[in-house]
Amino acid sequence: MVTGPSGAGKGTLIRRLVERRPDLEVAVSATTRGRRAGEGDGRHYHFLSDEEFRQRVEADEFLEHVAYVSGHRYGTLRSEVDRILGNGQGCVLELETVGARRVKELLPDTVTIFVAAPSFDELERRLRARATESTGEIGERLELARRQTAEAGDFDHVIVNDDVERAVAELEEVVGEALASPPSPAANAASG
Ligand code: 5GP
């Protein structure tokens, strides 16, 4: 499971990881935030209305779910995790830190990897360059990133995304080691 602040590059590293490791698959989360240009429904996220999300929470369809900046909700669908593990694949989850802790509590064998930006200035630059959020929301994401970065040491591994090629290689190594010595079958969810 990969966590860390928004803008650190988790998504890019994960995409590169699964290109190299066909035995891994990323669980597609559900969210109530708006779709960004280039994002596909069911591919990057399952984009839900507030009401649909609420109904799925009530139906206990989420392994974990959180309210993130601007009140947008995000959650890991149990059906996604079950589908991936049922196919014999390793399941990769991308989560902010609250959800990551929750999954670790529920599935203690899960390997948690915190992806950090090389510096706070760089994180800010990346978030502003993406420019898909409003200025206010970028401010909220930055403030949250400060708090999340202070928690990096609570996760099993920290990877600094200073250079994408180097960081992907490190991620692949960490995941490879985790999958080579799984403590129990649940560890498949690990890399994830
Ligand atoms: P973004 O809006 O930039 O796609 O995502 C915002 C944050 O939500 C990111 O840190 C991302 O990793 C996190 N996130 C995405 N899906 C989930 C999820 O299913 N659960 C949790 N807890 N966080 C998620």
mmCIF file of C-alpha atoms and ligand atoms in Angstrom:
data_model
loop_
_atom_site.group_PDB
_atom_site.id
_atom_site.type_symbol
_atom_site.label_atom_id
_atom_site.label_comp_id
_atom_site.label_asym_id
_atom_site.label_seq_id
_atom_site.Cartn_x
_atom_site.Cartn_y
_atom_site.Cartn_z
ATOM 1 C CA MET A 1 0.000 0.000 0.000
ATOM 2 C CA VAL A 2 1.407 3.324 -1.047
ATOM 3 C CA THR A 3 0.678 6.472 0.930
ATOM 4 C CA GLY A 4 2.054 10.003 1.263
ATOM 5 C CA PRO A 5 1.012 13.559 0.517
ATOM 6 C CA SER A 6 -0.911 14.631 -2.527
ATOM 7 C CA GLY A 7 1.606 15.801 -5.152
ATOM 8 C CA ALA A 8 4.480 13.570 -4.013
ATOM 9 C CA GLY A 9 4.041 11.443 -7.125
ATOM 10 C CA LYS A 10 2.508 8.265 -5.686
ATOM 11 C CA GLY A 11 0.315 7.786 -8.746
ATOM 12 C CA THR A 12 3.203 8.064 -11.207
ATOM 13 C CA LEU A 13 5.378 5.649 -9.236
ATOM 14 C CA ILE A 14 2.536 3.139 -8.926
ATOM 15 C CA ARG A 15 1.761 3.295 -12.645
ATOM 16 C CA ARG A 16 5.397 2.637 -13.428
ATOM 17 C CA LEU A 17 5.542 -0.183 -10.873
ATOM 18 C CA VAL A 18 2.595 -2.093 -12.309
ATOM 19 C CA GLU A 19 3.991 -1.719 -15.835
ATOM 20 C CA ARG A 20 7.021 -3.614 -14.617
ATOM 21 C CA ARG A 21 5.150 -6.095 -12.443
ATOM 22 C CA PRO A 22 2.243 -7.741 -14.258
ATOM 23 C CA ASP A 23 1.476 -9.745 -11.094
ATOM 24 C CA LEU A 24 0.308 -6.525 -9.417
ATOM 25 C CA GLU A 25 -2.889 -4.592 -9.949
ATOM 26 C CA VAL A 26 -4.069 -1.275 -8.539
ATOM 27 C CA ALA A 27 -7.437 -1.215 -6.756
ATOM 28 C CA VAL A 28 -9.577 1.562 -8.234
ATOM 29 C CA SER A 29 -10.958 3.696 -5.387
ATOM 30 C CA ALA A 30 -14.261 5.535 -5.269
ATOM 31 C CA THR A 31 -14.383 9.311 -4.794
ATOM 32 C CA THR A 32 -16.859 12.158 -4.759
ATOM 33 C CA ARG A 33 -14.390 14.697 -6.144
ATOM 34 C CA GLY A 34 -14.803 15.945 -9.691
ATOM 35 C CA ARG A 35 -13.050 14.250 -12.547
ATOM 36 C CA ARG A 36 -9.822 15.832 -13.816
ATOM 37 C CA ALA A 37 -9.068 16.089 -17.518
ATOM 38 C CA GLY A 38 -7.866 12.738 -18.765
ATOM 39 C CA GLU A 39 -9.359 10.727 -15.912
ATOM 40 C CA GLY A 40 -11.691 7.882 -16.819
ATOM 41 C CA ASP A 41 -14.588 6.660 -14.691
ATOM 42 C CA GLY A 42 -13.762 3.162 -13.465
ATOM 43 C CA ARG A 43 -10.155 3.577 -14.553
ATOM 44 C CA HIS A 44 -8.652 6.234 -12.271
ATOM 45 C CA TYR A 45 -11.559 6.289 -9.830
ATOM 46 C CA HIS A 46 -15.171 5.303 -9.628
ATOM 47 C CA PHE A 47 -16.638 8.814 -9.581
ATOM 48 C CA LEU A 48 -19.696 8.835 -7.328
ATOM 49 C CA SER A 49 -22.182 11.453 -6.194
ATOM 50 C CA ASP A 50 -22.323 12.228 -2.472
ATOM 51 C CA GLU A 51 -25.525 10.223 -2.267
ATOM 52 C CA GLU A 52 -24.098 7.180 -4.065
ATOM 53 C CA PHE A 53 -21.041 7.255 -1.816
ATOM 54 C CA ARG A 54 -23.211 7.492 1.300
ATOM 55 C CA GLN A 55 -25.315 4.544 0.182
ATOM 56 C CA ARG A 56 -22.220 2.437 -0.420
ATOM 57 C CA VAL A 57 -20.890 3.331 3.041
ATOM 58 C CA GLU A 58 -24.199 2.188 4.506
ATOM 59 C CA ALA A 59 -24.023 -1.037 2.530
ATOM 60 C CA ASP A 60 -20.551 -1.618 4.058
ATOM 61 C CA GLU A 61 -18.927 -1.733 0.625
ATOM 62 C CA PHE A 62 -15.737 0.032 1.765
ATOM 63 C CA LEU A 63 -12.685 -1.468 3.446
ATOM 64 C CA GLU A 64 -11.904 2.089 4.577
ATOM 65 C CA HIS A 65 -13.088 5.547 3.619
ATOM 66 C CA VAL A 66 -12.166 9.112 4.540
ATOM 67 C CA ALA A 67 -13.258 12.686 4.001
ATOM 68 C CA TYR A 68 -10.302 14.540 2.474
ATOM 69 C CA VAL A 69 -9.797 18.232 1.649
ATOM 70 C CA SER A 70 -12.888 20.233 0.738
ATOM 71 C CA GLY A 71 -14.958 17.381 2.183
ATOM 72 C CA HIS A 72 -14.404 15.142 -0.838
ATOM 73 C CA ARG A 73 -14.749 11.504 0.130
ATOM 74 C CA TYR A 74 -12.458 8.661 -0.955
ATOM 75 C CA GLY A 75 -12.737 4.960 -0.219
ATOM 76 C CA THR A 76 -11.303 1.550 -1.027
ATOM 77 C CA LEU A 77 -13.975 -0.775 -2.373
ATOM 78 C CA ARG A 78 -13.892 -4.266 -0.859
ATOM 79 C CA SER A 79 -15.075 -5.625 -4.221
ATOM 80 C CA GLU A 80 -11.936 -4.279 -5.933
ATOM 81 C CA VAL A 81 -9.566 -5.822 -3.401
ATOM 82 C CA ASP A 82 -11.446 -9.153 -3.493
ATOM 83 C CA ARG A 83 -11.438 -9.209 -7.282
ATOM 84 C CA ILE A 84 -7.682 -8.586 -7.508
ATOM 85 C CA LEU A 85 -6.726 -11.063 -4.799
ATOM 86 C CA GLY A 86 -9.206 -13.575 -6.256
ATOM 87 C CA ASN A 87 -7.300 -13.381 -9.550
ATOM 88 C CA GLY A 88 -4.135 -14.288 -7.651
ATOM 89 C CA GLN A 89 -2.695 -10.812 -8.176
ATOM 90 C CA GLY A 90 -0.958 -8.611 -5.634
ATOM 91 C CA CYS A 91 -3.211 -5.699 -4.739
ATOM 92 C CA VAL A 92 -1.770 -2.186 -4.715
ATOM 93 C CA LEU A 93 -3.645 0.506 -2.797
ATOM 94 C CA GLU A 94 -2.969 4.232 -3.053
ATOM 95 C CA LEU A 95 -4.265 6.062 0.006
ATOM 96 C CA GLU A 96 -3.790 9.161 2.074
ATOM 97 C CA THR A 97 -2.326 8.459 5.524
ATOM 98 C CA VAL A 98 -5.505 8.032 7.612
ATOM 99 C CA GLY A 99 -6.811 5.328 5.286
ATOM 100 C CA ALA A 100 -3.357 3.735 5.133
ATOM 101 C CA ARG A 101 -3.279 3.387 8.925
ATOM 102 C CA ARG A 102 -6.766 1.942 8.913
ATOM 103 C CA VAL A 103 -5.864 -0.711 6.333
ATOM 104 C CA LYS A 104 -2.726 -1.576 8.312
ATOM 105 C CA GLU A 105 -4.889 -2.132 11.406
ATOM 106 C CA LEU A 106 -7.290 -4.340 9.475
ATOM 107 C CA LEU A 107 -4.602 -6.209 7.524
ATOM 108 C CA PRO A 108 -1.416 -6.055 9.639
ATOM 109 C CA ASP A 109 0.695 -7.942 7.066
ATOM 110 C CA THR A 110 0.192 -5.155 4.564
ATOM 111 C CA VAL A 111 3.418 -3.421 3.623
ATOM 112 C CA THR A 112 3.118 0.352 3.846
ATOM 113 C CA ILE A 113 5.278 2.611 1.716
ATOM 114 C CA PHE A 114 5.325 6.374 2.230
ATOM 115 C CA VAL A 115 6.265 8.391 -0.862
ATOM 116 C CA ALA A 116 7.697 11.794 0.037
ATOM 117 C CA ALA A 117 8.519 14.759 -2.188
ATOM 118 C CA PRO A 118 12.193 15.809 -2.006
ATOM 119 C CA SER A 119 11.225 19.079 -0.313
ATOM 120 C CA PHE A 120 8.177 21.031 0.665
ATOM 121 C CA ASP A 121 8.945 23.676 -1.985
ATOM 122 C CA GLU A 122 9.035 20.986 -4.633
ATOM 123 C CA LEU A 123 5.735 19.556 -3.416
ATOM 124 C CA GLU A 124 4.153 22.991 -3.653
ATOM 125 C CA ARG A 125 5.575 23.469 -7.145
ATOM 126 C CA ARG A 126 4.133 20.120 -8.289
ATOM 127 C CA LEU A 127 0.703 20.830 -6.837
ATOM 128 C CA ARG A 128 0.567 24.263 -8.445
ATOM 129 C CA ALA A 129 1.821 22.905 -11.786
ATOM 130 C CA ARG A 130 -1.001 20.365 -11.773
ATOM 131 C CA ALA A 131 -3.349 23.311 -11.254
ATOM 132 C CA THR A 132 -6.484 21.228 -11.262
ATOM 133 C CA GLU A 133 -7.555 22.314 -7.798
ATOM 134 C CA SER A 134 -8.603 25.782 -6.749
ATOM 135 C CA THR A 135 -6.038 27.925 -4.917
ATOM 136 C CA GLY A 136 -7.908 27.294 -1.685
ATOM 137 C CA GLU A 137 -7.834 23.562 -2.182
ATOM 138 C CA ILE A 138 -4.122 23.615 -3.044
ATOM 139 C CA GLY A 139 -3.578 25.491 0.243
ATOM 140 C CA GLU A 140 -5.524 22.796 2.106
ATOM 141 C CA ARG A 141 -3.562 20.026 0.390
ATOM 142 C CA LEU A 142 -0.265 21.745 1.291
ATOM 143 C CA GLU A 143 -1.244 22.173 4.926
ATOM 144 C CA LEU A 144 -2.259 18.522 5.091
ATOM 145 C CA ALA A 145 0.990 17.522 3.353
ATOM 146 C CA ARG A 146 2.989 19.198 6.152
ATOM 147 C CA ARG A 147 1.176 17.122 8.757
ATOM 148 C CA GLN A 148 1.377 13.915 6.724
ATOM 149 C CA THR A 149 5.109 14.312 6.104
ATOM 150 C CA ALA A 150 5.699 14.450 9.854
ATOM 151 C CA GLU A 151 4.142 10.960 10.063
ATOM 152 C CA ALA A 152 6.349 9.388 7.370
ATOM 153 C CA GLY A 153 8.375 7.423 9.929
ATOM 154 C CA ASP A 154 5.279 5.521 11.060
ATOM 155 C CA PHE A 155 5.195 3.545 7.804
ATOM 156 C CA ASP A 156 7.314 0.506 6.876
ATOM 157 C CA HIS A 157 9.329 2.243 4.140
ATOM 158 C CA VAL A 158 9.900 5.836 3.044
ATOM 159 C CA ILE A 159 10.819 6.536 -0.577
ATOM 160 C CA VAL A 160 11.850 10.069 -1.526
ATOM 161 C CA ASN A 161 10.620 10.820 -5.034
ATOM 162 C CA ASP A 162 13.591 12.976 -6.020
ATOM 163 C CA ASP A 163 14.091 11.297 -9.369
ATOM 164 C CA VAL A 164 11.325 9.162 -10.865
ATOM 165 C CA GLU A 165 13.578 6.459 -12.349
ATOM 166 C CA ARG A 166 15.488 6.037 -9.110
ATOM 167 C CA ALA A 167 12.345 6.100 -6.975
ATOM 168 C CA VAL A 168 10.580 3.511 -9.191
ATOM 169 C CA ALA A 169 13.609 1.228 -8.920
ATOM 170 C CA GLU A 170 13.538 1.558 -5.129
ATOM 171 C CA LEU A 171 9.795 0.917 -5.019
ATOM 172 C CA GLU A 172 10.193 -2.181 -7.179
ATOM 173 C CA GLU A 173 12.917 -3.475 -4.888
ATOM 174 C CA VAL A 174 10.884 -2.911 -1.716
ATOM 175 C CA VAL A 175 7.807 -4.571 -3.225
ATOM 176 C CA GLY A 176 9.876 -7.435 -4.635
ATOM 177 C CA GLU A 177 11.341 -8.146 -1.213
ATOM 178 C CA ALA A 178 7.933 -7.945 0.459
ATOM 179 C CA LEU A 179 6.368 -10.386 -1.984
ATOM 180 C CA ALA A 180 9.329 -12.754 -1.889
ATOM 181 C CA SER A 181 8.858 -13.378 1.838
ATOM 182 C CA PRO A 182 5.153 -13.017 2.595
ATOM 183 C CA PRO A 183 4.400 -13.640 6.281
ATOM 184 C CA SER A 184 0.944 -15.003 5.430
ATOM 185 C CA PRO A 185 -1.442 -15.163 2.468
ATOM 186 C CA ALA A 186 -2.811 -11.747 3.435
ATOM 187 C CA ALA A 187 0.566 -10.305 2.540
ATOM 188 C CA ASN A 188 -0.561 -10.299 -1.053
ATOM 189 C CA ALA A 189 -2.474 -7.186 -0.141
ATOM 190 C CA ALA A 190 0.789 -5.885 1.023
ATOM 191 C CA SER A 191 2.514 -4.415 -1.781
ATOM 192 C CA GLY A 192 -0.611 -3.057 -2.177
HETATM 193 P P1 5GP B 1 -6.506 13.024 -5.539
HETATM 194 O O1 5GP B 1 -7.714 13.899 -5.382
HETATM 195 O O2 5GP B 1 -5.252 13.837 -5.690
HETATM 196 O O3 5GP B 1 -6.685 11.980 -6.624
HETATM 197 O O4 5GP B 1 -6.338 12.189 -4.194
HETATM 198 C C1 5GP B 1 -6.250 12.823 -2.961
HETATM 199 C C2 5GP B 1 -5.693 11.877 -1.935
HETATM 200 O O5 5GP B 1 -6.612 10.809 -1.684
HETATM 201 C C3 5GP B 1 -4.393 11.207 -2.394
HETATM 202 O O6 5GP B 1 -3.466 11.276 -1.309
HETATM 203 C C4 5GP B 1 -4.804 9.798 -2.670
HETATM 204 O O7 5GP B 1 -3.750 8.886 -2.429
HETATM 205 C C5 5GP B 1 -5.907 9.603 -1.657
HETATM 206 N N1 5GP B 1 -6.796 8.496 -1.999
HETATM 207 C C6 5GP B 1 -7.150 8.013 -3.221
HETATM 208 N N2 5GP B 1 -7.979 6.980 -3.111
HETATM 209 C C7 5GP B 1 -8.155 6.760 -1.783
HETATM 210 C C8 5GP B 1 -8.913 5.803 -1.027
HETATM 211 O O8 5GP B 1 -9.578 4.918 -1.542
HETATM 212 N N3 5GP B 1 -8.841 5.906 0.331
HETATM 213 C C9 5GP B 1 -8.104 6.851 0.943
HETATM 214 N N4 5GP B 1 -8.086 6.847 2.282
HETATM 215 N N5 5GP B 1 -7.393 7.778 0.279
HETATM 216 C C10 5GP B 1 -7.416 7.729 -1.077
#
